[in-house]
Short mmCIF file of C-alpha atoms in Angstrom, two decimals:
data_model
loop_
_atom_site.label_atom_id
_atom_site.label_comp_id
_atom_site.label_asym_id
_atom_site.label_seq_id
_atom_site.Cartn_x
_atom_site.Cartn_y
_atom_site.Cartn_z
CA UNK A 1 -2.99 180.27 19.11
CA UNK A 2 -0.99 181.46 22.30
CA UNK A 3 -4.09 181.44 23.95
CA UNK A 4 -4.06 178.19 23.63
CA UNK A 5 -0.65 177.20 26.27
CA UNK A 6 -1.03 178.39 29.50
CA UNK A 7 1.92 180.46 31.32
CA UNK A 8 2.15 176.99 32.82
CA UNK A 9 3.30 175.28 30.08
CA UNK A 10 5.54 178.18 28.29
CA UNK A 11 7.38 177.81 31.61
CA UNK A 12 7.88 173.93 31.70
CA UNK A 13 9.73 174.64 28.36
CA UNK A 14 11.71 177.80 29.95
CA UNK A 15 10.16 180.21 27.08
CA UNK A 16 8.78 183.65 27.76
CA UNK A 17 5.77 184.44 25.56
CA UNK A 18 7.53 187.27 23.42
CA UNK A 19 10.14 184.41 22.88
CA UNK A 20 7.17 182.35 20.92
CA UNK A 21 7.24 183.19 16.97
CA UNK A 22 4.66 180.79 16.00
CA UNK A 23 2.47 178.29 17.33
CA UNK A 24 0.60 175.67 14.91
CA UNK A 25 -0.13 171.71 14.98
CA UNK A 26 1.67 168.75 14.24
CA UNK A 27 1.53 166.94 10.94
CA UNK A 28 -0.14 163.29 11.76
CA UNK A 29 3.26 161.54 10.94
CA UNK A 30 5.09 164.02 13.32
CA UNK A 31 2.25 162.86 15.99
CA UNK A 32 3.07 159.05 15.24
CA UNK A 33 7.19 160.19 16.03
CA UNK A 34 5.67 162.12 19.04
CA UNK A 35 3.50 159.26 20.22
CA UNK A 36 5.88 156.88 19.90
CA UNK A 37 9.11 158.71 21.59
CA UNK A 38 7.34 159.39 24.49
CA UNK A 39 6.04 155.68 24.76
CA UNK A 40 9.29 154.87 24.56
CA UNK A 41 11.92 156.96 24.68
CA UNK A 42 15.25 154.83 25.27
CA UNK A 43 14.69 153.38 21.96
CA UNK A 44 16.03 156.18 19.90
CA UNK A 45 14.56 154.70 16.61
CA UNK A 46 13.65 158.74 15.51
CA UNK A 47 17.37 160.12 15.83
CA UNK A 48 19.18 160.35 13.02
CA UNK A 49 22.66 161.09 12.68
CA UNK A 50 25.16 162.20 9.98
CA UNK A 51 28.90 161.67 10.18
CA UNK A 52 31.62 162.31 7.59
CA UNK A 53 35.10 164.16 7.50
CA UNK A 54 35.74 167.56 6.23
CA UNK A 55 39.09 168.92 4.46
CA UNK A 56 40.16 172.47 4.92
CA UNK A 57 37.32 173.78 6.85
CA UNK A 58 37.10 177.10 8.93
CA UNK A 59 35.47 175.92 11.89
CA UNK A 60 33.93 179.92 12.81
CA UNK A 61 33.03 180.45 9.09
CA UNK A 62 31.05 176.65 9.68
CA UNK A 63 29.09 177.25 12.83
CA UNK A 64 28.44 181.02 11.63
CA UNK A 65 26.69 179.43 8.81
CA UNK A 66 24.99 176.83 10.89
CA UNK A 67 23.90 179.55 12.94
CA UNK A 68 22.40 181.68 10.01
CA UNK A 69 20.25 178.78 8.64
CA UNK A 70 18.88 178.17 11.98
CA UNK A 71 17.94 182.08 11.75
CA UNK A 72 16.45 181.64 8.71
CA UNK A 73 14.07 178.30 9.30
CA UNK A 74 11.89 178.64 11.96
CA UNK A 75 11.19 174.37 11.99
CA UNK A 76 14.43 173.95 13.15
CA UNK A 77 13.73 176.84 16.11
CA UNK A 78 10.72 174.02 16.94
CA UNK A 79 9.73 172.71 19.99
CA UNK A 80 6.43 170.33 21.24
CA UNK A 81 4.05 170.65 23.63
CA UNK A 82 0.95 168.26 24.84
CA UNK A 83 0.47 168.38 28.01
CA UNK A 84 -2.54 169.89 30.14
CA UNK A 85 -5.58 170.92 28.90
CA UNK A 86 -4.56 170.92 24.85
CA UNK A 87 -6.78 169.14 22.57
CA UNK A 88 -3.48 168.29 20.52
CA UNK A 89 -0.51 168.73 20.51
CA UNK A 90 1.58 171.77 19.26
CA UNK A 91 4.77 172.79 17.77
CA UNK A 92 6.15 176.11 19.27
CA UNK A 93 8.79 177.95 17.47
CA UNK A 94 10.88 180.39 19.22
CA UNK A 95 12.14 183.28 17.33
CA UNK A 96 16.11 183.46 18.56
CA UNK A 97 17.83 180.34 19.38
CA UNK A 98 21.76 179.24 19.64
CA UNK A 99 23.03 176.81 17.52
CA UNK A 100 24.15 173.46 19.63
CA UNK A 101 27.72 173.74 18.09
CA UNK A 102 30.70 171.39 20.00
CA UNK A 103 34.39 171.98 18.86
CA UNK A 104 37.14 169.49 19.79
CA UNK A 105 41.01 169.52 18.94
CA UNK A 106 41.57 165.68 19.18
CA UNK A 107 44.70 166.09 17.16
CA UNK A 108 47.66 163.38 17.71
CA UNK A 109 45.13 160.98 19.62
CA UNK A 110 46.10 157.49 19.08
CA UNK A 111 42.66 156.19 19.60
CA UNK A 112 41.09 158.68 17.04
CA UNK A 113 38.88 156.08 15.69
CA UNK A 114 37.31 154.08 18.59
CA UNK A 115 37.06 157.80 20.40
CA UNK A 116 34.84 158.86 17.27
CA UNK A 117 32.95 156.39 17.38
CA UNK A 118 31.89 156.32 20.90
CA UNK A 119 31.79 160.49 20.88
CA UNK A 120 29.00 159.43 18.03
CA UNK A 121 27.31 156.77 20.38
CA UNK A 122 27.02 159.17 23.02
CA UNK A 123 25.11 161.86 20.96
CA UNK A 124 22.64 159.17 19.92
CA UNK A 125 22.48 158.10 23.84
CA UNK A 126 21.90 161.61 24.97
CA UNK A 127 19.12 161.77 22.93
CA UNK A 128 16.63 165.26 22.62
CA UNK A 129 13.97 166.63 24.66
CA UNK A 130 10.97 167.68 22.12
CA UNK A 131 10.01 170.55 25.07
CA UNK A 132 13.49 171.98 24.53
CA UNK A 133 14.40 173.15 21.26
CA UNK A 134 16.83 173.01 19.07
CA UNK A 135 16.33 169.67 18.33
CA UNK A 136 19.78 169.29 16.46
CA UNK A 137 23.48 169.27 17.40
CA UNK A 138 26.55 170.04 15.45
CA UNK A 139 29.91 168.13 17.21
CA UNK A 140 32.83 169.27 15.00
CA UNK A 141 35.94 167.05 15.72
CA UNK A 142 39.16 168.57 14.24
CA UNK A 143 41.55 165.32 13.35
CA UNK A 144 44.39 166.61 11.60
CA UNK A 145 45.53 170.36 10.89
CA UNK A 146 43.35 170.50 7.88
CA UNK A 147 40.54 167.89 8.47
CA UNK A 148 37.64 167.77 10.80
CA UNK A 149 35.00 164.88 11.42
CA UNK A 150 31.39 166.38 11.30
CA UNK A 151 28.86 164.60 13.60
CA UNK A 152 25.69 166.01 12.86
CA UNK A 153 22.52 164.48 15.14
CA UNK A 154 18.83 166.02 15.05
CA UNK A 155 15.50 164.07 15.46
CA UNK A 156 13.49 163.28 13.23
CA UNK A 157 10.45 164.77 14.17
CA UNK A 158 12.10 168.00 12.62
CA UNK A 159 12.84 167.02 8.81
CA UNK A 160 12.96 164.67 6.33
CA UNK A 161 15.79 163.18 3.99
CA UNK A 162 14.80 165.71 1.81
CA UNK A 163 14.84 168.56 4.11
CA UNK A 164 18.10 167.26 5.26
CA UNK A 165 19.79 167.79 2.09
CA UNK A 166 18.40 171.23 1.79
CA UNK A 167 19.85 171.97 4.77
CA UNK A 168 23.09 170.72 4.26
CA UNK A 169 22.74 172.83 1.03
CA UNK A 170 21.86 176.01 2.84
CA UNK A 171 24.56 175.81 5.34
CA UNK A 172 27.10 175.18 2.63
CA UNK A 173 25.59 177.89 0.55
CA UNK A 174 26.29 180.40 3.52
CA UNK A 175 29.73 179.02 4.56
CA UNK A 176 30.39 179.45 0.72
CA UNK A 177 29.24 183.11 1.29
CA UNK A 178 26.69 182.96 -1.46
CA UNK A 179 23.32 184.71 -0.96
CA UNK A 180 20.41 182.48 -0.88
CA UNK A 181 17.10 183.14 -2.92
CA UNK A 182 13.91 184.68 -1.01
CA UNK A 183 12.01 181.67 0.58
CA UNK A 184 8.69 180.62 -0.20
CA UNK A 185 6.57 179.84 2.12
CA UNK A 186 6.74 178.13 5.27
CA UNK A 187 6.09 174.52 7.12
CA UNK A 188 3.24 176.33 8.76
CA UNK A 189 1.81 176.27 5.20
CA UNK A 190 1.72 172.89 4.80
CA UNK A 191 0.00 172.32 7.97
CA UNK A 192 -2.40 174.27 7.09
CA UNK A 193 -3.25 172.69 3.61
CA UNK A 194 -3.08 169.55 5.60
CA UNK A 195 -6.16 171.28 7.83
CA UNK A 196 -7.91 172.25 4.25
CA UNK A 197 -8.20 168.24 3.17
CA UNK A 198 -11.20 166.61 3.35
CA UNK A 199 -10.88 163.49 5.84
CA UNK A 200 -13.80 161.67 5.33
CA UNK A 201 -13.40 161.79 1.81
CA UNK A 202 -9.83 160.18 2.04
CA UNK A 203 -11.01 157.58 4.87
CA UNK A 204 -13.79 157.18 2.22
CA UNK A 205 -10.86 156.30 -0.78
CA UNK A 206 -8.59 154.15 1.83
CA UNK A 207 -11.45 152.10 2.84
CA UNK A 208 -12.27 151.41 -0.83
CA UNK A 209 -8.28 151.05 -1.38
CA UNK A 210 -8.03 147.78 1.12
CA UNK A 211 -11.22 146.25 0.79
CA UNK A 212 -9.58 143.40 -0.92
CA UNK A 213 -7.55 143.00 2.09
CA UNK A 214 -9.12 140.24 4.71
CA UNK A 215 -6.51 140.40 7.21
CA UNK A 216 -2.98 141.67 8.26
CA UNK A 217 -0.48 140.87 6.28
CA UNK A 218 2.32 139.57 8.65
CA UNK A 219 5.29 137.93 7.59
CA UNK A 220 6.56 137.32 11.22
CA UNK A 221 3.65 134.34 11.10
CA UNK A 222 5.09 132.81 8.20
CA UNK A 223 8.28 132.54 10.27
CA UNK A 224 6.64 130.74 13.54
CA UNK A 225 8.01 127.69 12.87
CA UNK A 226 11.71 129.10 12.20
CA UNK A 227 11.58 130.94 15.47
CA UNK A 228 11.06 128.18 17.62
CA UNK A 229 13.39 126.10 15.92
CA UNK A 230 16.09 128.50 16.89
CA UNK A 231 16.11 128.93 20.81
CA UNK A 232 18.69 132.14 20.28
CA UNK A 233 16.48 134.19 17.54
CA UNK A 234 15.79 137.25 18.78
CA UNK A 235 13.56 138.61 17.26
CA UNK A 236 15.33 140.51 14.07
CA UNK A 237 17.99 139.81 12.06
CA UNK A 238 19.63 140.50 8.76
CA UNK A 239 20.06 139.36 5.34
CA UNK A 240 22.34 141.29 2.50
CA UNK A 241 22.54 140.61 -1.11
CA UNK A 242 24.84 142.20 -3.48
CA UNK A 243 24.02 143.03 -7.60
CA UNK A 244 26.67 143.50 -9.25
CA UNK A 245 26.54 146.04 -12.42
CA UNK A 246 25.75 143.27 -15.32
CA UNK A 247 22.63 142.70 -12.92
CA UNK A 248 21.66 146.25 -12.05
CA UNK A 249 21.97 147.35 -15.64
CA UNK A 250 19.72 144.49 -16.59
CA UNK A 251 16.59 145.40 -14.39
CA UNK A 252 16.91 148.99 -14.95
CA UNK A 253 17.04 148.35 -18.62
CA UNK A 254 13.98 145.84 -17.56
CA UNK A 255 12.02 148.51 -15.57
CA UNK A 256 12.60 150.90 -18.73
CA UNK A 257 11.17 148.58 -21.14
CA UNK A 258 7.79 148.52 -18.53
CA UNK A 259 7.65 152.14 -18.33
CA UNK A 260 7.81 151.89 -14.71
CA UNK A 261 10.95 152.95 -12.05
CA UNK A 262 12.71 150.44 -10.34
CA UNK A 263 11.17 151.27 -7.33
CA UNK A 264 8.33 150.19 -8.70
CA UNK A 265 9.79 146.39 -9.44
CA UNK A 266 11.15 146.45 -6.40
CA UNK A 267 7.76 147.08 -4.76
CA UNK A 268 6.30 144.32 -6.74
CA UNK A 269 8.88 141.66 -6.21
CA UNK A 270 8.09 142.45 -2.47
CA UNK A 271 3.70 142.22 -2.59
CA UNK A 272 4.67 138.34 -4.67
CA UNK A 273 7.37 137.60 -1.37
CA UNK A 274 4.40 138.45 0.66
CA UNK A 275 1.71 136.87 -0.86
CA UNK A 276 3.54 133.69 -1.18
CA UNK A 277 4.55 133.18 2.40
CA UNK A 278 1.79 134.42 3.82
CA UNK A 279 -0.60 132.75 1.90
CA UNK A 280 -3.14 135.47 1.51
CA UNK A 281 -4.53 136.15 -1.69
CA UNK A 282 -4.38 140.26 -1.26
CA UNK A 283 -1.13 141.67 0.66
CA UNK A 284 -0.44 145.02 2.04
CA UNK A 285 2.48 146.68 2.86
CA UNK A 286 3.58 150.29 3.55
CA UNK A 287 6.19 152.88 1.60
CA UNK A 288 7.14 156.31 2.33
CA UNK A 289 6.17 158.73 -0.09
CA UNK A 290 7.31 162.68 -0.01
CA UNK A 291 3.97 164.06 0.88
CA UNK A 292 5.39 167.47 -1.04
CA UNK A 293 2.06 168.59 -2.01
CA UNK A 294 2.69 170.21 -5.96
CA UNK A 295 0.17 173.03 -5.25
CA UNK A 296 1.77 174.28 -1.85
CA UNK A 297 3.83 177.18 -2.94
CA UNK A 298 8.15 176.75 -2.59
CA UNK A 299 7.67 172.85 -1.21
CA UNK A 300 10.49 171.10 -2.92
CA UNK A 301 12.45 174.01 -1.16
CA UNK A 302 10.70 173.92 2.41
CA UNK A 303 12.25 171.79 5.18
CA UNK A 304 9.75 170.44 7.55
CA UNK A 305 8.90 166.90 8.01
CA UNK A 306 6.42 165.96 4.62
CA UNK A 307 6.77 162.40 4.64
CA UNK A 308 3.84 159.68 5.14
CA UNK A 309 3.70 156.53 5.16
CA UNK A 310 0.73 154.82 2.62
CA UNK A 311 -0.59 151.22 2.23
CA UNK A 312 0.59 149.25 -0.94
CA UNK A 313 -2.23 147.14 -1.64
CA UNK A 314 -2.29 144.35 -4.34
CA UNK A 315 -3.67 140.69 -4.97
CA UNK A 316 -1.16 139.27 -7.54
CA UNK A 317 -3.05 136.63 -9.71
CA UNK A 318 -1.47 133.33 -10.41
CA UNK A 319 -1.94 133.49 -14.18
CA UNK A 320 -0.25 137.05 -14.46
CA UNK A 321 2.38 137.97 -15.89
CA UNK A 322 4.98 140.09 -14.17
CA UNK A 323 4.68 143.28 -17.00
CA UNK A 324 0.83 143.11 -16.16
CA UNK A 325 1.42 143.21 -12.61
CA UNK A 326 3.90 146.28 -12.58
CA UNK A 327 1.65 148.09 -14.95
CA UNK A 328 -1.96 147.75 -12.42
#
């Protein structure tokens, strides 16, 4: 796959060619992340950021083990490319790379909090450059003689919440000294099976899936009339509800009963909010799913970005009961 950059390219992201481990393509929801940070890259809605305080850490011991699980995964030693003469896009993963690791001594400061907190916003605001891996930084803030304040950024073209917490297990695991199981397999695997899938047998199954769909289903018309009742609306807003145990306890002993999770009510409750103020008979929306494929050898161990996003589909009827909903 070399073959495929030009010397051009390999330069533009400062890499020699005996630097380059692998090459491979993207997974079509790491295209959508691509896509849409380069359309618009201010917007920052694919950074993700972690933040929490540590007691009685060794600040070496931590970025030696950061260090050693960047060794050891080769999507976090990732970088893209799509420029020139590729027919897509590619991920190029360089086989030695530093960890991005940031210590401060911010001990005594009277303005600890408000200086977090913008030291946080400014990670977010610097943003990454997918030609320039890593795509991750580790800030380490030390607050007090034995606590530090992690502030952990990466983008989220590399992982999911998934692969997140394996990584946070990993680099515990190593700071912890233990040694860590042989891996199996490798993100480059998964692309791969993604290759081996029939496509016009799944268009064929997603075209059948929202047939029953006529049009869109967009809440945001249902709301015309609110928006230009209110001059200031701009355009989002928010709306929080709190259950309180007696509640909770009561729909998952409800969801139980139905043989169904709660995600499941949850996703019901939302197609009949749909339906009913948008009118429209069948409703659509979308939910993230893991996209851990069970046949793909080591995959609930891999870290990689596996998520995608698939259409909910459903036409509620009026004379149904809720238990016969949840169960089609």
């Amino acid at each position: 796959p070399l073959a495929r950059v030009t010397q051009a390219q390999l330069d533009r992201l400062a890499i020699a060619p005996e630097q380059v481990e692998d090459l491979y393509p993207l997974a079509p929801m790491q295209r959508g992340m691509l896509f849409h940070t380069l359309y618009e890259a201010s917007a920052g809605d694919y950074l993700n950021q972690m933040r929490l305080d540590v007691d009685g850490l060794d600040a070496e011991r931590f970025r030696a083990a950061w260090q050693a699980t960047l060794d050891a995964q080769e999507v976090l030693r990732s970088s893209f490319v799509w420029d020139g003469d590729l027919n897509e896009p590619l991920q190029v993963v360089q086989r030695r790379l530093s960890i991005p690791f940031v210590l401060h001594d911010w001990r005594g400061r009277d303005d600890l909090e408000s200086a977090l907190a913008s030291l946080a916003r400014a990670e977010l605001a610097q943003g990454f450059d997918l030609g320039a891996a890593p795509l991750l930084r580790v800030v380490l803030v030390q607050v007090a003689d034995d606590r530090h304040h992690l502030i952990h950024t990466h983008h989220h073209i590399l992982m999911d919440g998934w692969s997140h917490s394996q990584l946070m297990g990993e680099v515990l695991q190593r700071y912890n000294g233990q040694v860590l199981p042989a891996r199996q397999g490798h993100f480059r695997d998964y692309i791969a099976w993604l290759q081996r899938q029939d496509s016009d047998q799944a268009q064929a199954f997603w075209r059948g899936q929202l047939k029953i769909v006529e049009e869109p289903t967009r809440l945001v018309q249902a709301l015309a009339n609110l928006r230009a009742a209110d001059a200031n609306n701009q355009g989002h807003g928010g709306f929080g509800m709190r259950l309180d145990n007696l509640q909770t306890t009561a729909l998952v002993e409800f969801a139980r009963r139905q043989k169904v999770t709660l995600n499941t009510l949850v996703q019901a409750a939302w197609l009949l909010l749909l339906q009913r103020h948008t009118g429209q008979q069948a409703v659509v929306f979308g939910a993230t799913v893991a996209g851990r494929p069970a046949e793909l050898r080591g995959a609930e161990q891999q870290v990689g970005l596996f998520i995608n996003t698939l259409p909910v589909v459903a036409a509620p009827l009026p004379h149904e009961s809720v238990q016969a909903l949840l169960q089609r």
